[in-house]
């Protein structure tokens, strides 16, 4: 599906990047920040869950959660190169029939998608300027929980990301990275009926798990 976001993500997250990510995943397993998402989702104790992975890259989250937590997954990604590699890997793992792959900016297609038990966004909000629209749309698709990773709001992260954006500008490449305010992301999710139940931090990345509040009878 053509969109500005997809064109930009295709340039940034191309085939070489996707192949390198897959090589790392096969050699070392999920990246550290992805492991935090996997542990958080597993802590919910769900079985046969429906998963929606937004910006899933090479598909690590569904490759892993289809082993024990989920029995179906939807992977929406703006990068066609990542989707191609994710599809090939799902086929190799025997999961292909359980995963629906959609090439799109998630905010453009969210209203046509069914709800899932768990929604994941691993290092995705930092690639998208309008984090409010992205998180609102993601929340609307979550029956139970959302787990996401994003860059920590620390001076050293902001400094590195400013440098990255500076070089992007020099290259005339419109792709930018963002350190979105954590408190504002939280208030968007709170406004959608989700409450933070755990947070874990690495040097660069922070992971938060939000669970839907159960309304009292
Ligand atoms: C930094 S990569 C992370 C990939 C994977 N989640 C991981 O952690 O390895 C960001 C991914 O998010 C996707 N993405 C960013 N904004 C998106 C949007 N609005 N809709 C769908 N995919 C998006 C990009 O195409 C890319 O695959």
Coordinates of C-alpha atoms and ligand atoms in Angstrom, one line a residue:
X1 CA 0.0 0.0 0.0
X2 CA 1.7 3.2 -1.1
X3 CA 2.2 5.9 1.6
X4 CA 4.9 8.4 2.5
X5 CA 5.7 6.5 5.6
X6 CA 6.2 3.2 3.6
X7 CA 8.5 4.9 1.1
X8 CA 10.6 6.4 3.8
X9 CA 10.8 3.2 5.8
X10 CA 11.6 1.2 2.7
X11 CA 14.7 3.4 2.2
X12 CA 15.7 3.2 5.8
X13 CA 14.8 -0.4 6.6
X14 CA 15.9 -2.0 3.4
X15 CA 17.0 -5.5 2.4
X16 CA 20.6 -5.4 3.7
X17 CA 19.4 -4.2 7.1
X18 CA 16.7 -6.9 7.2
X19 CA 19.2 -9.7 6.2
X20 CA 21.6 -8.5 8.8
X21 CA 18.9 -8.5 11.5
X22 CA 17.8 -12.0 10.5
X23 CA 21.5 -13.3 10.7
X24 CA 21.8 -11.8 14.2
X25 CA 18.5 -13.3 15.3
X26 CA 19.4 -16.8 14.1
X27 CA 22.8 -16.5 15.7
X28 CA 22.0 -14.9 19.0
X29 CA 18.2 -15.0 19.4
X30 CA 16.1 -12.0 20.2
X31 CA 17.8 -8.6 20.9
X32 CA 17.9 -7.5 24.6
X33 CA 15.0 -5.0 24.3
X34 CA 12.9 -7.6 22.4
X35 CA 13.5 -10.1 25.2
X36 CA 12.0 -7.6 27.7
X37 CA 8.8 -7.5 25.5
X38 CA 8.7 -11.3 25.3
X39 CA 9.1 -11.6 29.1
X40 CA 6.5 -9.0 29.7
X41 CA 3.9 -10.6 27.4
X42 CA 4.7 -14.1 28.9
X43 CA 4.1 -12.7 32.4
X44 CA 0.4 -12.2 31.5
X45 CA 0.0 -16.0 31.3
X46 CA -2.1 -15.9 28.1
X47 CA -2.6 -19.0 25.9
X48 CA -3.8 -19.2 22.3
X49 CA -3.7 -15.4 22.1
X50 CA -4.1 -13.2 19.1
X51 CA -1.1 -10.9 18.6
X52 CA -0.8 -7.7 16.7
X53 CA 2.8 -6.7 16.1
X54 CA 3.2 -3.2 14.7
X55 CA 6.5 -2.5 12.9
X56 CA 7.6 -6.0 13.7
X57 CA 10.7 -5.9 11.4
X58 CA 11.9 -9.4 10.7
X59 CA 9.1 -10.8 12.9
X60 CA 11.0 -11.8 15.9
X61 CA 8.1 -11.3 18.3
X62 CA 5.7 -13.5 16.4
X63 CA 8.4 -16.1 15.6
X64 CA 8.9 -16.4 19.4
X65 CA 5.3 -16.0 20.8
X66 CA 3.8 -18.4 18.3
X67 CA 5.8 -21.1 20.2
X68 CA 3.8 -20.8 23.4
X69 CA 1.6 -17.7 23.9
X70 CA -0.1 -16.9 20.6
X71 CA -1.9 -19.0 18.0
X72 CA -2.3 -16.2 15.4
X73 CA -0.5 -13.0 14.6
X74 CA -0.9 -9.9 12.4
X75 CA 2.3 -8.2 11.4
X76 CA 1.9 -4.6 10.0
X77 CA 5.0 -3.0 8.7
X78 CA 5.8 0.0 6.5
X79 CA 9.0 -1.7 5.2
X80 CA 8.4 -4.3 2.4
X81 CA 12.0 -5.6 2.8
X82 CA 11.4 -6.5 6.4
X83 CA 8.1 -8.1 5.6
X84 CA 9.7 -10.2 2.9
X85 CA 12.3 -11.5 5.3
X86 CA 9.7 -12.0 8.1
X87 CA 7.5 -14.0 5.7
X88 CA 10.4 -16.2 4.7
X89 CA 11.4 -16.9 8.3
X90 CA 7.8 -17.6 9.3
X91 CA 7.7 -20.1 6.4
X92 CA 10.9 -21.8 7.6
X93 CA 9.5 -22.0 11.1
X94 CA 6.2 -23.5 9.9
X95 CA 4.2 -20.5 11.2
X96 CA 3.3 -18.9 7.9
X97 CA -0.3 -19.9 8.0
X98 CA -0.7 -18.3 11.4
X99 CA 0.6 -14.9 10.4
X100 CA -1.1 -12.2 8.4
X101 CA 1.4 -9.8 6.8
X102 CA 0.3 -6.3 5.9
X103 CA 2.4 -3.7 4.2
X104 CA 1.2 -0.3 5.4
X105 CA 1.5 2.6 7.7
X106 CA -0.4 1.1 10.7
X107 CA -2.3 4.3 11.3
X108 CA -3.8 4.1 7.8
X109 CA -5.1 0.6 8.2
X110 CA -5.9 0.2 11.9
X111 CA -9.6 0.8 11.6
X112 CA -9.9 -2.2 9.2
X113 CA -8.1 -4.6 11.5
X114 CA -9.6 -6.9 14.2
X115 CA -8.7 -6.5 17.8
X116 CA -5.9 -8.6 19.2
X117 CA -5.3 -9.7 22.8
X118 CA -1.8 -8.3 22.8
X119 CA -0.3 -5.4 20.7
X120 CA 3.5 -5.0 20.5
X121 CA 5.6 -2.1 19.2
X122 CA 9.3 -2.8 19.6
X123 CA 11.4 0.3 18.7
X124 CA 8.6 1.7 16.5
X125 CA 7.4 4.9 18.2
X126 CA 10.9 6.3 17.8
X127 CA 10.5 6.1 14.0
X128 CA 7.2 7.8 13.8
X129 CA 6.6 11.6 14.3
X130 CA 2.9 11.4 15.4
X131 CA 3.2 9.1 18.4
X132 CA -0.2 10.1 19.7
X133 CA -2.0 8.9 16.5
X134 CA 0.1 5.7 16.5
X135 CA -0.5 4.8 20.2
X136 CA -4.2 5.7 20.0
X137 CA -4.7 3.5 17.0
X138 CA -2.6 0.7 18.7
X139 CA -4.7 1.0 21.9
X140 CA -7.9 0.7 20.0
X141 CA -6.8 -2.7 18.8
X142 CA -5.8 -4.1 22.2
X143 CA -8.2 -6.2 24.2
X144 CA -5.7 -7.0 27.0
X145 CA -2.3 -5.4 26.8
X146 CA 0.3 -3.4 24.9
X147 CA 4.0 -3.8 25.3
X148 CA 6.4 -1.3 23.8
X149 CA 10.0 -0.3 23.7
X150 CA 11.2 3.2 23.1
X151 CA 14.4 5.2 23.7
X152 CA 14.9 6.4 27.3
X153 CA 14.5 10.1 27.8
X154 CA 18.1 10.7 28.8
X155 CA 20.5 13.5 27.7
X156 CA 22.9 11.0 26.1
X157 CA 20.2 9.4 24.0
X158 CA 18.8 12.8 22.9
X159 CA 22.4 13.9 21.9
X160 CA 23.0 10.8 19.8
X161 CA 19.6 11.0 18.1
X162 CA 20.1 14.7 17.3
X163 CA 23.4 13.8 15.7
X164 CA 21.7 11.0 13.7
X165 CA 19.0 13.5 12.5
X166 CA 21.7 16.0 11.6
X167 CA 23.4 13.5 9.3
X168 CA 20.0 12.5 7.9
X169 CA 19.4 16.2 7.0
X170 CA 22.8 16.4 5.3
X171 CA 22.0 13.3 3.2
X172 CA 18.6 14.9 2.3
X173 CA 16.9 11.8 3.8
X174 CA 13.6 12.7 5.3
X175 CA 13.7 9.8 7.9
X176 CA 14.1 11.0 11.5
X177 CA 14.4 9.4 14.9
X178 CA 12.4 10.7 17.9
X179 CA 12.7 10.6 21.7
X180 CA 9.1 11.1 22.5
X181 CA 8.2 12.3 26.0
X182 CA 7.5 9.2 28.1
X183 CA 4.9 11.0 30.3
X184 CA 2.9 12.0 27.2
X185 CA 3.0 8.5 25.8
X186 CA 1.7 7.3 29.1
X187 CA -1.1 9.8 29.2
X188 CA -2.2 8.8 25.7
X189 CA -2.4 5.2 26.8
X190 CA -4.1 6.0 30.1
X191 CA -6.7 8.0 28.1
X192 CA -7.4 4.8 26.1
X193 CA -8.0 2.8 29.3
X194 CA -4.6 1.2 29.7
X195 CA -2.5 1.3 32.9
X196 CA 1.3 0.7 33.1
X197 CA 2.0 -2.4 35.1
X198 CA 5.7 -2.8 34.6
X199 CA 8.7 -0.9 33.2
X200 CA 12.3 -2.1 32.6
X201 CA 15.3 -0.2 31.5
X202 CA 18.4 -0.9 29.5
X203 CA 21.1 1.6 28.7
X204 CA 19.3 2.9 25.5
X205 CA 15.8 1.3 25.6
X206 CA 12.9 1.3 28.0
X207 CA 10.1 -1.3 27.9
X208 CA 6.7 -0.7 29.4
X209 CA 3.8 -3.1 29.7
X210 CA 0.3 -1.6 29.8
X211 CA -2.8 -3.6 30.7
X212 CA -6.4 -2.8 30.0
X213 CA -8.3 -1.8 33.1
X214 CA -11.2 -4.1 33.8
X215 CA -14.3 -1.9 34.3
X216 CA -16.2 -2.9 37.5
X217 CA -19.8 -4.2 37.1
Ligands
LIG1 C1 13.7 0.2 14.2 S1 12.7 -0.9 13.2 C2 12.2 -2.1 14.5 C3 11.9 -3.4 13.9 C4 11.6 -4.5 15.0 N1 10.4 -4.2 15.7 C5 12.8 -4.6 15.9 O1 12.8 -4.1 17.0 O2 13.8 -5.2 15.4 C6 11.1 0.0 13.1 C7 10.1 -0.7 12.3 O3 8.9 -0.1 12.4 C8 8.3 0.1 11.2 N2 7.3 1.2 11.2 C9 7.6 2.5 11.7 N3 6.5 3.2 11.7 C10 5.5 2.4 11.2 C11 4.1 2.6 11.0 N4 3.5 3.8 11.3 N5 3.4 1.6 10.6 C12 4.0 0.4 10.3 N6 5.3 0.1 10.5 C13 6.0 1.1 11.0 C14 9.4 0.2 10.2 O4 9.1 -0.1 8.9 C15 10.4 -0.8 10.8 O5 10.2 -2.1 10.4

